[in-house]
mmCIF file of C-alpha atoms and ligand atoms in Angstrom:
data_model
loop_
_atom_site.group_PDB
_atom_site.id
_atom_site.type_symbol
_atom_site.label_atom_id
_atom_site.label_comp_id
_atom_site.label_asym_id
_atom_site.label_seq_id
_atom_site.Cartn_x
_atom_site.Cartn_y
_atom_site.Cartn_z
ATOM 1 C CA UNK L 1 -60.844 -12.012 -72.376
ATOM 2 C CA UNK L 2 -63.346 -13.197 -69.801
ATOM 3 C CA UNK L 3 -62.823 -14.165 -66.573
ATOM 4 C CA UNK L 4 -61.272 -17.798 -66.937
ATOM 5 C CA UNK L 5 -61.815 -18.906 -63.344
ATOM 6 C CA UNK L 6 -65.259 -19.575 -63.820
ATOM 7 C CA UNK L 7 -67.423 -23.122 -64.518
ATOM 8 C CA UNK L 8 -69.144 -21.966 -67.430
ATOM 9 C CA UNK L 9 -66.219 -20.606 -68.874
ATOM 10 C CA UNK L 10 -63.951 -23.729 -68.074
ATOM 11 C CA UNK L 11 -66.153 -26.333 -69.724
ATOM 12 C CA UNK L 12 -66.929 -24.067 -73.050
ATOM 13 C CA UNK L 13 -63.227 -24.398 -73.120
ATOM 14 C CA UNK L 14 -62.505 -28.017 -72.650
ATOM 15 C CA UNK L 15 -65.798 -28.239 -74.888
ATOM 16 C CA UNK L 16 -63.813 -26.188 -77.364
ATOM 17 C CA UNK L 17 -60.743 -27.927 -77.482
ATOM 18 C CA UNK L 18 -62.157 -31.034 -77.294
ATOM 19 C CA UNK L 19 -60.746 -31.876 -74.012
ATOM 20 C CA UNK L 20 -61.500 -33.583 -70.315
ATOM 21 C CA UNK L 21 -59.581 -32.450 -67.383
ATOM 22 C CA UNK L 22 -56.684 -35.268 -67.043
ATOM 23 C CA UNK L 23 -56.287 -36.738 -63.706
ATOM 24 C CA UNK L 24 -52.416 -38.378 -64.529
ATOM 25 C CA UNK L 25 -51.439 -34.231 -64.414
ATOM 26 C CA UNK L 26 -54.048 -33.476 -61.459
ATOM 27 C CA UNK L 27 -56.090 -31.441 -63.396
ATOM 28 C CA UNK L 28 -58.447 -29.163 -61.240
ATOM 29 C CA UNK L 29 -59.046 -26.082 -62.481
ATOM 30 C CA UNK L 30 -59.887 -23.250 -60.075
ATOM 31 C CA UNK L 31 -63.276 -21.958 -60.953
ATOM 32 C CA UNK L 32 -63.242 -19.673 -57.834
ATOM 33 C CA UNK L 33 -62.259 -15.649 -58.635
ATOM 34 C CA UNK L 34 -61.959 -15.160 -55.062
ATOM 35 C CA UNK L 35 -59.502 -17.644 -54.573
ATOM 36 C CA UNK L 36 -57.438 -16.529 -57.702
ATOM 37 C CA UNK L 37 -57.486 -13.176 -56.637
ATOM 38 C CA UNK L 38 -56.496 -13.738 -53.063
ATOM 39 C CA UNK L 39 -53.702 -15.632 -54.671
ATOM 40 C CA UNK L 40 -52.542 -13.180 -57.455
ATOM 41 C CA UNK L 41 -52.890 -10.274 -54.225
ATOM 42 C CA UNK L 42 -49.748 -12.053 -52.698
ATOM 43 C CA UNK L 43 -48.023 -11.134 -55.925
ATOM 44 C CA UNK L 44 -46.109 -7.232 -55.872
ATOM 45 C CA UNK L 45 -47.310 -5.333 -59.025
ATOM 46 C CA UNK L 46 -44.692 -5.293 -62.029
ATOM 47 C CA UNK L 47 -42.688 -8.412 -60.398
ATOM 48 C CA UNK L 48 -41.338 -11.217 -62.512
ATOM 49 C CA UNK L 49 -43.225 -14.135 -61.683
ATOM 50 C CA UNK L 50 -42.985 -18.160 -62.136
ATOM 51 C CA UNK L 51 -46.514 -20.042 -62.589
ATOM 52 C CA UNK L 52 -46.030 -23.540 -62.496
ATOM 53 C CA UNK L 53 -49.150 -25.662 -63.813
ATOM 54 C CA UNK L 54 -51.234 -22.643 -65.303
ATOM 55 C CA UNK L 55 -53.447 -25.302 -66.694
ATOM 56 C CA UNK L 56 -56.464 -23.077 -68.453
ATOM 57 C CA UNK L 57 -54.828 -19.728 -67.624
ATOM 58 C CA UNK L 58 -57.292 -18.642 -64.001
ATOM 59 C CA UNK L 59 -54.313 -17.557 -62.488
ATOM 60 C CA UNK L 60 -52.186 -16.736 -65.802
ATOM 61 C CA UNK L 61 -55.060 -14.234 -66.749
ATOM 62 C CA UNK L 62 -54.386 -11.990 -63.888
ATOM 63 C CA UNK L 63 -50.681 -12.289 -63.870
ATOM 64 C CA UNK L 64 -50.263 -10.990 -66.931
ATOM 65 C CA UNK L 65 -52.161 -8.254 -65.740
ATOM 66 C CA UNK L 66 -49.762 -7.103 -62.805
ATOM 67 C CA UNK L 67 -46.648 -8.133 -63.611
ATOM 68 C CA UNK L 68 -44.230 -7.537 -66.402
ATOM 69 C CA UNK L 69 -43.310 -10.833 -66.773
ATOM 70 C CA UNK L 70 -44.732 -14.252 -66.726
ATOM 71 C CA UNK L 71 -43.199 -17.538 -67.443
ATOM 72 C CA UNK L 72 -45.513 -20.301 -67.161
ATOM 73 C CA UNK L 73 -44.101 -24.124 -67.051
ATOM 74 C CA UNK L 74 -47.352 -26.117 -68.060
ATOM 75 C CA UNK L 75 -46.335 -30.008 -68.847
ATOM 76 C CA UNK L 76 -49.739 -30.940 -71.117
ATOM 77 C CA UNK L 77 -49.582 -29.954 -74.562
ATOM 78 C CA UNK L 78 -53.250 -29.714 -75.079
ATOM 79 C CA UNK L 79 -53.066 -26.700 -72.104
ATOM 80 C CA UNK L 80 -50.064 -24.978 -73.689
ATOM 81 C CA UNK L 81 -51.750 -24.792 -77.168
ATOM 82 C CA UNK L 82 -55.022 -23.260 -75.149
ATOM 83 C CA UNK L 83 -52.440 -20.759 -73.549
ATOM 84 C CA UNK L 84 -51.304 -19.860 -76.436
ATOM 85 C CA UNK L 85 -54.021 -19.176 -78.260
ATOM 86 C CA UNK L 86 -56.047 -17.401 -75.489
ATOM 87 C CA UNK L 87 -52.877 -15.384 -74.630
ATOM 88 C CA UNK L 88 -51.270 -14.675 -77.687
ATOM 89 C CA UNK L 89 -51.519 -10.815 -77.781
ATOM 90 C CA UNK L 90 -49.877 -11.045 -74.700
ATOM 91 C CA UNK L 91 -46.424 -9.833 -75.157
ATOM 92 C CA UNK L 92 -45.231 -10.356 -71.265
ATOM 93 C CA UNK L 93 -46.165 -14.205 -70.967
ATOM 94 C CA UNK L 94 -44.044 -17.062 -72.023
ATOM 95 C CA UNK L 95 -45.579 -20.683 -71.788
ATOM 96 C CA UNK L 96 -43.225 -23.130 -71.564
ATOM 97 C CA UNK L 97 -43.843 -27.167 -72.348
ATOM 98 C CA UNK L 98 -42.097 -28.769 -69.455
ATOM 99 C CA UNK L 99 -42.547 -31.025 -66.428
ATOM 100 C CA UNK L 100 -41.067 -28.801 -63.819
ATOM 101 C CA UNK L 101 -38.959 -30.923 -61.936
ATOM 102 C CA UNK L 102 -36.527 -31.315 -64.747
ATOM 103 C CA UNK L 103 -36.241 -27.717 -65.083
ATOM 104 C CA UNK L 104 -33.240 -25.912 -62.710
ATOM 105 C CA UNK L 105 -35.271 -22.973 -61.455
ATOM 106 C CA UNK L 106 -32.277 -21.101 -60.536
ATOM 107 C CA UNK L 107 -31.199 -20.682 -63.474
ATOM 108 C CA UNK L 108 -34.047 -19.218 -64.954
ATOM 109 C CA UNK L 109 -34.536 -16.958 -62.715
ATOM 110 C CA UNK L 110 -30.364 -15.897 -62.812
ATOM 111 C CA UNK L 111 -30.797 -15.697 -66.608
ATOM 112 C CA UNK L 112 -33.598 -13.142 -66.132
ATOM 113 C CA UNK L 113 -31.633 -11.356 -63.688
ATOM 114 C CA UNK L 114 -34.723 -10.142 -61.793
ATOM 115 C CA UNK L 115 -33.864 -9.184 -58.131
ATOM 116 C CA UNK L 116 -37.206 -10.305 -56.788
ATOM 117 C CA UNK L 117 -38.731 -13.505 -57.956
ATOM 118 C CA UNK L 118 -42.414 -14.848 -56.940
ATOM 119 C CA UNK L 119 -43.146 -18.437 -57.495
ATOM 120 C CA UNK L 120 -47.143 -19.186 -57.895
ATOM 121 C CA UNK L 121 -48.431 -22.628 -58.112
ATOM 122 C CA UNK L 122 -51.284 -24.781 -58.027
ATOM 123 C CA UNK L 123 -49.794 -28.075 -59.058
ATOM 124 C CA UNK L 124 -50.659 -31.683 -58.243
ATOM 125 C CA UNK L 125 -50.043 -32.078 -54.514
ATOM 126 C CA UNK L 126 -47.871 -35.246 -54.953
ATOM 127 C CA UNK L 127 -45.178 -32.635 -56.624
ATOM 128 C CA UNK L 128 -45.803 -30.370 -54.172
ATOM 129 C CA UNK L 129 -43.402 -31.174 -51.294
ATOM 130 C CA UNK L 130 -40.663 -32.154 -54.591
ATOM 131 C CA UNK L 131 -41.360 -28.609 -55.596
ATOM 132 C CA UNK L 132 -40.794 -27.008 -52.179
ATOM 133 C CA UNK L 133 -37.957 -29.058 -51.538
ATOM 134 C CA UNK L 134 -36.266 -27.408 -54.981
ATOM 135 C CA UNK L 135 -37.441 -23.964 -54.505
ATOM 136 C CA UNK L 136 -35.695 -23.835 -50.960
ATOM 137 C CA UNK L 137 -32.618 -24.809 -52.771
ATOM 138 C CA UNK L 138 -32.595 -22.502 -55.121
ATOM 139 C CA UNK L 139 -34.035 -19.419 -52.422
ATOM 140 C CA UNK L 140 -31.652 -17.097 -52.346
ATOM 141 C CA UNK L 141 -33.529 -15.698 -55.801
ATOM 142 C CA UNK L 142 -36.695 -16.289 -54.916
ATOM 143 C CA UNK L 143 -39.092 -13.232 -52.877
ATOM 144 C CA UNK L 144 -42.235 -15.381 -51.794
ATOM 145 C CA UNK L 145 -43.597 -18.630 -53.158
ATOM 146 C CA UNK L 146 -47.177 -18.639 -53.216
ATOM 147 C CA UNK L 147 -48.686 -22.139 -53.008
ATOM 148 C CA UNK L 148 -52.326 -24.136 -52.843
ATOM 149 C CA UNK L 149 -51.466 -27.533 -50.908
ATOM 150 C CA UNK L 150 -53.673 -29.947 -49.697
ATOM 151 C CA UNK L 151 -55.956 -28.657 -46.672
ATOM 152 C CA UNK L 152 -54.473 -30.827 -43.725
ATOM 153 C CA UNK L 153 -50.893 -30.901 -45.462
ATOM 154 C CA UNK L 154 -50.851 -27.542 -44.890
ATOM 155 C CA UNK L 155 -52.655 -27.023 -41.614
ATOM 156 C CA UNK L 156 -50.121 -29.272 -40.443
ATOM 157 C CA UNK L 157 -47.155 -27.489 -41.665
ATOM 158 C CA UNK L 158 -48.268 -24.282 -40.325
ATOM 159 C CA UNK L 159 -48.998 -25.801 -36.682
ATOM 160 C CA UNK L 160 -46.100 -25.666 -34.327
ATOM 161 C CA UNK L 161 -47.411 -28.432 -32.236
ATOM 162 C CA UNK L 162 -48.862 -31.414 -34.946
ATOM 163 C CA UNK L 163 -45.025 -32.547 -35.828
ATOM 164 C CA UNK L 164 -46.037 -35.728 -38.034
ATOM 165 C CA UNK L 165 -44.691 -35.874 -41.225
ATOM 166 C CA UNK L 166 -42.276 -33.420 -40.097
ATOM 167 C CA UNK L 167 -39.755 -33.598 -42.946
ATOM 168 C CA UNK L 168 -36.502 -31.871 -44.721
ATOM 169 C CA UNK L 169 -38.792 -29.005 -46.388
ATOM 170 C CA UNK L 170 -40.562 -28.286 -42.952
ATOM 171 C CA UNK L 171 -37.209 -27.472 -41.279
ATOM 172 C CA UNK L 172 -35.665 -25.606 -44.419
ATOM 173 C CA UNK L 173 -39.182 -23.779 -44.261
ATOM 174 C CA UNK L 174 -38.173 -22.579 -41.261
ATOM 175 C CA UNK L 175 -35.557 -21.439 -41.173
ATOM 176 C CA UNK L 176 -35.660 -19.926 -44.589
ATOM 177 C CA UNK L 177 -38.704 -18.072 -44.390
ATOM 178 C CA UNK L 178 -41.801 -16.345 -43.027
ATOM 179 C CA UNK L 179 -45.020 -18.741 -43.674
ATOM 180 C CA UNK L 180 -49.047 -18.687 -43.360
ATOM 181 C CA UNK L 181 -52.224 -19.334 -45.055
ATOM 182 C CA UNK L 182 -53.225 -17.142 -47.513
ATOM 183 C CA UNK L 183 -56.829 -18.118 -47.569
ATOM 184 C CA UNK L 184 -58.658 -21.538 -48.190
ATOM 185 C CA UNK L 185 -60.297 -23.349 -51.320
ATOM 186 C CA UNK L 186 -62.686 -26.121 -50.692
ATOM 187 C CA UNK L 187 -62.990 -28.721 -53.179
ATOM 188 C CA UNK L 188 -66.007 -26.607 -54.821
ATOM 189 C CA UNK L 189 -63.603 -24.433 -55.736
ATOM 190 C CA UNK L 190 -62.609 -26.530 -58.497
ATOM 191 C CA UNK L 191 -63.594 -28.211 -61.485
ATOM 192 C CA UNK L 192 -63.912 -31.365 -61.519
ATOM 193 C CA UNK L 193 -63.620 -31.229 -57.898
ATOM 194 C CA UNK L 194 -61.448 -32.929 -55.848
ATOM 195 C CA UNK L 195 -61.922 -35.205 -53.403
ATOM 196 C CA UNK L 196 -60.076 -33.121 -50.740
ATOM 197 C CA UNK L 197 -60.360 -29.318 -49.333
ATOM 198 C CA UNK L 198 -57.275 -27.168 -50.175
ATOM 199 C CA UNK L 199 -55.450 -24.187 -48.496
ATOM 200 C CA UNK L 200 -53.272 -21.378 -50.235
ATOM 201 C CA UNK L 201 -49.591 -21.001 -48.276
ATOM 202 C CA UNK L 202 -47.219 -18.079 -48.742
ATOM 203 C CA UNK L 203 -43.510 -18.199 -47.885
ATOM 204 C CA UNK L 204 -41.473 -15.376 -47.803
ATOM 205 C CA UNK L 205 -38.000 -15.914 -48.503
ATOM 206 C CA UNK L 206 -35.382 -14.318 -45.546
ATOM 207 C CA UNK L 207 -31.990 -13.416 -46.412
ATOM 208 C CA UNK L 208 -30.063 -16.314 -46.010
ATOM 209 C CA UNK L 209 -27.592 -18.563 -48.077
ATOM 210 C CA UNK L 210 -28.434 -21.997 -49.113
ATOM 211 C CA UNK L 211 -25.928 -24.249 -47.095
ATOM 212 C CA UNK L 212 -25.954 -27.673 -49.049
ATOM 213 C CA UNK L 213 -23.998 -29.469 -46.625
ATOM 214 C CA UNK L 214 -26.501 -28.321 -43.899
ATOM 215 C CA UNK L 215 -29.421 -29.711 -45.651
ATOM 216 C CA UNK L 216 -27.684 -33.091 -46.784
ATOM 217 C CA UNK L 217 -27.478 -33.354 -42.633
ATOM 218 C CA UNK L 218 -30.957 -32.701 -42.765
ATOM 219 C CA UNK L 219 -31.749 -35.211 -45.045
ATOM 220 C CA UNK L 220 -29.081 -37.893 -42.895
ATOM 221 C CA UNK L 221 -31.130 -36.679 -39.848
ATOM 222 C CA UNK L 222 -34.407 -37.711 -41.064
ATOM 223 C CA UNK L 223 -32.887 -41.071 -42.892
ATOM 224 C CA UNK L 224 -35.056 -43.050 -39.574
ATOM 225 C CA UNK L 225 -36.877 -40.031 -37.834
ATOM 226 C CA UNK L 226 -38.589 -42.665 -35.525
ATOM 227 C CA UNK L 227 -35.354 -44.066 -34.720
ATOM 228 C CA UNK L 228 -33.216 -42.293 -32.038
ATOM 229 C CA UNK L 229 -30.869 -39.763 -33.372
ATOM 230 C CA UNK L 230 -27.394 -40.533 -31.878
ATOM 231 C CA UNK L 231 -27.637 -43.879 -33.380
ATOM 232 C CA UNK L 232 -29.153 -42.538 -36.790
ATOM 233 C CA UNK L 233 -25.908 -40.415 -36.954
ATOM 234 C CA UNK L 234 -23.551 -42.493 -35.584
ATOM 235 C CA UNK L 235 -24.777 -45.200 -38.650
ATOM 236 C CA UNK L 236 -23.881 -41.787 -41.409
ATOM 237 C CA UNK L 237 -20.828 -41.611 -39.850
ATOM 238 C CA UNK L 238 -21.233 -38.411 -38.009
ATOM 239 C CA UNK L 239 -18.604 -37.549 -34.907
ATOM 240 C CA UNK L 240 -21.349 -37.645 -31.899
ATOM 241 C CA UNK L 241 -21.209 -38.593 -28.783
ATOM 242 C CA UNK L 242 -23.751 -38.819 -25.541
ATOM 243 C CA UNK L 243 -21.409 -35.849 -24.270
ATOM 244 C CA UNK L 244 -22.250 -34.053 -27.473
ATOM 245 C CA UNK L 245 -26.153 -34.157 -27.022
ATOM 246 C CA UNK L 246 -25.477 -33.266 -23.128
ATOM 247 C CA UNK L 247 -24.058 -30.258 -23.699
ATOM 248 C CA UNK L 248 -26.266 -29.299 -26.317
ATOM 249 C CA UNK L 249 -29.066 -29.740 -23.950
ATOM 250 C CA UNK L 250 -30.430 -32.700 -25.724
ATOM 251 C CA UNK L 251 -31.524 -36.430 -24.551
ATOM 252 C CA UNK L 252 -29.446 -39.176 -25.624
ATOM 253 C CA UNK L 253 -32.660 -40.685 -26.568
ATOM 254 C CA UNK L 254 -34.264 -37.746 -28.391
ATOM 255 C CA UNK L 255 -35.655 -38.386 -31.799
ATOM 256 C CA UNK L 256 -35.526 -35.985 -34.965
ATOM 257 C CA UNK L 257 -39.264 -35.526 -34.871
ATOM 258 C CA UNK L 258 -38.787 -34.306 -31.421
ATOM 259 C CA UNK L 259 -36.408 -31.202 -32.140
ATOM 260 C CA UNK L 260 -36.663 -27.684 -33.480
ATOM 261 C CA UNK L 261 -35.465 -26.443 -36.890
ATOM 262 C CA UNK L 262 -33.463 -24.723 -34.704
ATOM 263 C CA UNK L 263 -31.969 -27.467 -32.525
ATOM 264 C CA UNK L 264 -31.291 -29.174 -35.935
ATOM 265 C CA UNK L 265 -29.147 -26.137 -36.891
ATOM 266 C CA UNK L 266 -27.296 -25.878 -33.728
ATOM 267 C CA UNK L 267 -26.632 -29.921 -33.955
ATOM 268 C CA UNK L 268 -25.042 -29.098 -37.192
ATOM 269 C CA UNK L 269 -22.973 -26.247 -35.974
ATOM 270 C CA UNK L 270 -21.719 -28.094 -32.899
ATOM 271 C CA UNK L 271 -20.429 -30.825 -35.251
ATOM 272 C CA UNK L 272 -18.449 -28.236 -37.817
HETATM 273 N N1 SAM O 1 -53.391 -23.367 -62.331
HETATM 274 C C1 SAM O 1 -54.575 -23.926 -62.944
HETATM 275 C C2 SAM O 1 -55.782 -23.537 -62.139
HETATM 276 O O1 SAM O 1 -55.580 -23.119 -60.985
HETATM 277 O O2 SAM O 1 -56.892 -23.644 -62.646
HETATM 278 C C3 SAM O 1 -54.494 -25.451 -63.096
HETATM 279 C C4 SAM O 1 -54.302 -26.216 -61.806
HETATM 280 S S1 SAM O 1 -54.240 -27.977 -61.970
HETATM 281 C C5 SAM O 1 -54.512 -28.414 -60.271
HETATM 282 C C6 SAM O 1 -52.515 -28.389 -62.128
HETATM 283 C C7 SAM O 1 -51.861 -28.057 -63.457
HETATM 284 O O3 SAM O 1 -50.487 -28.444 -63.367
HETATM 285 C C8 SAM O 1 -52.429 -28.803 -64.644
HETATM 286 O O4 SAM O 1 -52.629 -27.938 -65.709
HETATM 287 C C9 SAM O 1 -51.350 -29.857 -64.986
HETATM 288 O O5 SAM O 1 -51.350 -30.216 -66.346
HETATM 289 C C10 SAM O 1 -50.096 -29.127 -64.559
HETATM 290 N N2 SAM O 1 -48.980 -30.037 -64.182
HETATM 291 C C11 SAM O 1 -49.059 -31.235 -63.578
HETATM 292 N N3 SAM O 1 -47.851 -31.760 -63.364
HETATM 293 C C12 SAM O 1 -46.951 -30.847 -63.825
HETATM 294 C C13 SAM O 1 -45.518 -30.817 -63.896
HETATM 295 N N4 SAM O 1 -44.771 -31.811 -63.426
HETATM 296 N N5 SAM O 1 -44.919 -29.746 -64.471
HETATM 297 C C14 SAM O 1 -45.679 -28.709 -64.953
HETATM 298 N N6 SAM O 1 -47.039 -28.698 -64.923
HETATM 299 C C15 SAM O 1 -47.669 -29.733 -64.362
#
């Protein structure tokens, strides 16, 4: 088939099928081969990989092509019957009809019983950070997540000094994996374009166990991250103390958003 990730291409399709791009499911389609190839380079040949969103099939196409299997989770109908029909003597691509988030990703990929697991997406970017948040949970399966986010989004979560917005998935980011940009995507990239530039992110997954109780503390210590953190976890409930903070080297009035991944860890640890 021809090259999907291309403007002529994309509107004979939606022409087709009788169809406009739907902005309720953030529909952009990528009409840029560089950027889908840059993308589907980050991806180990004969892996078993996720797509969420696959939308038209631009990155699908090529997925097929280098990996032995595919499972795509696509929540529009209208794109799942395209799939299907543009992919159906495929035999190493499944396209599934769901909204992602109320699928339990771990558990796919433990059914498959794949050691390595990629995760490629291009989703809205309001799931995005949802998403990420899910995948870190579910990690330990999971190789390298591949991911277009929104350009500043992920400028930001990349830069070690611009903190705001720091959140839950930036510190599980961290200390779960390796991360950088793959390569950029301005809004011309897409079709319809957006109104906002876009960047590719990788993570690679390190060894590592998912701690729940570690990144429920997380979530406690970002409950008021303007707020200082003593009294944030003194409100949970938590066993700290001015003497605590001391020894670990910390202010009494330090905030969340003023502490490493790290220091977040070693908080936790101190109060085992
Ligand atoms: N991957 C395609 C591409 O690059 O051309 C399409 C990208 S488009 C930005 C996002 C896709 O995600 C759309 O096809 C949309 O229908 C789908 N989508 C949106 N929300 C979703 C959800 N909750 N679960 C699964 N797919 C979703």
């Amino acid at each position: 088939m021809e090259n999907i990730a291309d403007i002529t291409v994309v509107r004979n399709l939606l022409n087709k099928y009788d169809l406009k791009a739907k902005k309720k499911y953030g529909q952009n389609f990528l009409i840029d081969e560089k950027v889908v190839n840059d993308i589907v380079s980050e991806v180990e040949n004969d892996s078993f990989v996720i797509e969420i969103g696959p939308g038209l099939g631009a990155l699908t196409q090529k997925l097929i092509d280098k990996c032995h299997k595919v499972i795509a989770y696509e929540i529009d109908e209208d794109m799942v019957n395209i799939l299907n029909d543009n992919f159906s003597d495929k035999k190493n691509v499944e396209i599934r009809n769901s909204d992602v988030r109320e699928v339990d990703l771990s558990e796919v990929i433990r059914e498959r019983g794949d050691k390595d697991c990629y995760i490629v997406s291009n989703l809205p970017y309001y799931i995005t950070t949802d998403l990420l948040n899910q995948i870190f949970m579910s990690s330990e399966e999971v190789r390298k997540v591949v991911v277009m986010m929104q350009k500043e989004v992920g400028q930001r979560f990349v830069s070690s000094t611009d903190k705001k917005d720091y959140n839950v998935v930036n510190v599980l980011a961290d200390l779960y994996s390796e991360y950088g940009i793959v390569c950029k995507a301005n809004r011309h990239s897409f079709f319809p374009a957006p109104n906002v530039d876009s960047v590719v992110l990788r993570f690679e997954m390190k060894e590592h166990e998912v701690d729940h109780e570690f990144i429920e503390f997380v979530r406690d210590c970002f409950t008021n991250r303007r707020k200082v953190l003593l009294s944030v976890l003194k409100q949970k409930g938590y066993e700290v103390s001015e003497e605590l903070f001391n020894k670990l080297g910390f202010k009494e009035s330090v905030r969340v958003e003023e502490l490493s991944s790290k220091d977040i860890l070693r908080m936790y640890e101190a109060l085992k």
